[in-house]
Tab-separated table of C-alpha atoms in Angstrom:
chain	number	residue	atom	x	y	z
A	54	UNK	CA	0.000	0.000	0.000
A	55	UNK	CA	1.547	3.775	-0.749
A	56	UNK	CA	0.951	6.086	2.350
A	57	UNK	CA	1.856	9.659	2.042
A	58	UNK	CA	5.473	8.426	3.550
A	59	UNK	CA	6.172	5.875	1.460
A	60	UNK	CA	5.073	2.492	0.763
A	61	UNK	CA	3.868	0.051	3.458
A	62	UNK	CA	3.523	-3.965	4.069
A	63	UNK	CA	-0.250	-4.666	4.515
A	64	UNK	CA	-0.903	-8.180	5.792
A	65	UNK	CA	-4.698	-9.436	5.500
A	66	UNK	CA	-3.895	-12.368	7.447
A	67	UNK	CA	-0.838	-12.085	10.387
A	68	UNK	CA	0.866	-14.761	9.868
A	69	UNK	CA	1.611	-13.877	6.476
A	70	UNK	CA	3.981	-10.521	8.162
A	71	UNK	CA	5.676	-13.102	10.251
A	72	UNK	CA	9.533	-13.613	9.799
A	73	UNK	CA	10.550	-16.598	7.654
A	74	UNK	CA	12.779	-17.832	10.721
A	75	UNK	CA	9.206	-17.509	12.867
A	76	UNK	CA	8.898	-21.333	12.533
A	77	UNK	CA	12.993	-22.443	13.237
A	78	UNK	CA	13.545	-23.792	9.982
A	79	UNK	CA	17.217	-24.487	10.596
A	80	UNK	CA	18.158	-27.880	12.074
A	81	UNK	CA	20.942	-29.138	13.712
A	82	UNK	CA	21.825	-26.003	15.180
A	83	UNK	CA	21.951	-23.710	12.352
A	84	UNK	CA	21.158	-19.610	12.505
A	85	UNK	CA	18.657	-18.484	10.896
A	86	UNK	CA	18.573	-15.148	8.958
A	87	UNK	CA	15.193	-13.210	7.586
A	88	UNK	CA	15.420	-12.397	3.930
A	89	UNK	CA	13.109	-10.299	2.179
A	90	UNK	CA	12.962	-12.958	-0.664
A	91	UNK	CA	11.460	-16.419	-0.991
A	92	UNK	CA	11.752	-18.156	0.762
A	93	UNK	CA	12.145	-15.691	3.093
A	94	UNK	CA	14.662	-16.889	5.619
A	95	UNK	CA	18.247	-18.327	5.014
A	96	UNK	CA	20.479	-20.956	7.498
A	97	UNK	CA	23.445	-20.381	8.050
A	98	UNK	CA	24.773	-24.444	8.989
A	99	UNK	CA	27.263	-25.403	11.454
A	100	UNK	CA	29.807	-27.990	9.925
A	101	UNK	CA	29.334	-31.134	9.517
A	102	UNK	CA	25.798	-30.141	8.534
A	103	UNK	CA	24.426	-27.978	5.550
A	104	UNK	CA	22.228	-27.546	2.803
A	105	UNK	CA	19.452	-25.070	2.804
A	106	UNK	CA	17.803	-26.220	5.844
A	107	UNK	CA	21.159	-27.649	7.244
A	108	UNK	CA	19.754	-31.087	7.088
A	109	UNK	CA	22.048	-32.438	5.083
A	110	UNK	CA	25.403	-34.528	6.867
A	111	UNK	CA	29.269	-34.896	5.764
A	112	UNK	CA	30.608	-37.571	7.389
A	113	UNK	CA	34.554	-35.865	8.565
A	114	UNK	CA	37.309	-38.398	6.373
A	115	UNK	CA	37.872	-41.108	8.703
A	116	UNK	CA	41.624	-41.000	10.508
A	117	UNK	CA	43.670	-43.282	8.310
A	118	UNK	CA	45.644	-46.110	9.853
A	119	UNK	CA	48.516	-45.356	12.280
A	120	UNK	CA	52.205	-45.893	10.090
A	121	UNK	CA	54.316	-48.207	11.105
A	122	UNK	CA	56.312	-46.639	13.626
A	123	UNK	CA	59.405	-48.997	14.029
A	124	UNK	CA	62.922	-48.616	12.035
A	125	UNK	CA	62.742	-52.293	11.986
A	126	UNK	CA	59.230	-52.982	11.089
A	127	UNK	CA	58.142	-53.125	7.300
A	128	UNK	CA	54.602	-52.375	6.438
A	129	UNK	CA	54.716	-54.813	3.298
A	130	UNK	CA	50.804	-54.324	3.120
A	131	UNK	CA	50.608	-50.715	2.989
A	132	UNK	CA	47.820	-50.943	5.668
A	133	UNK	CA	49.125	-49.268	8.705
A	134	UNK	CA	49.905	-52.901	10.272
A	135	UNK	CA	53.869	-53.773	10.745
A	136	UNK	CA	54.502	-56.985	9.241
């Protein structure tokens, strides 16, 4: 609606001036930020988690296998396990 000072937001129906973030969209932690575009809200995810909702999951690389260690140890295999 234009007033005399410029336009204004008319909402018919309340709910529809609510903030996007009104109804914690974010999971697993995230922040949520209003936007003023669809869909209104954005998360910002805390790692491991993201996507637009943050409810997607990267699994962290798992921690490869110790070396062997010993001067007098060969790891023939080349899997972390003196032989």
């Amino acid at each position: 609606v234009h007033t005399a000072s410029g336009p204004r937001c008319f909402c018919p129906n309340p709910r529809d001036c609510e903030s996007g973030c009104a109804s914690s969209p974010c999971q697993h932690g995230g922040s949520c930020h209003p936007q003023r575009q669809p869909p209104f809200y954005s998360c910002q995810c805390i790692p491991p988690f993201w996507g637009s909702l943050c409810e997607l999951y990267t699994a962290p690389p798992s921690t490869p296998p110790a070396t062997c260690l010993s001067q007098y140890c060969a790891d023939k295999a080349r899997d972390g396990v003196c032989d």
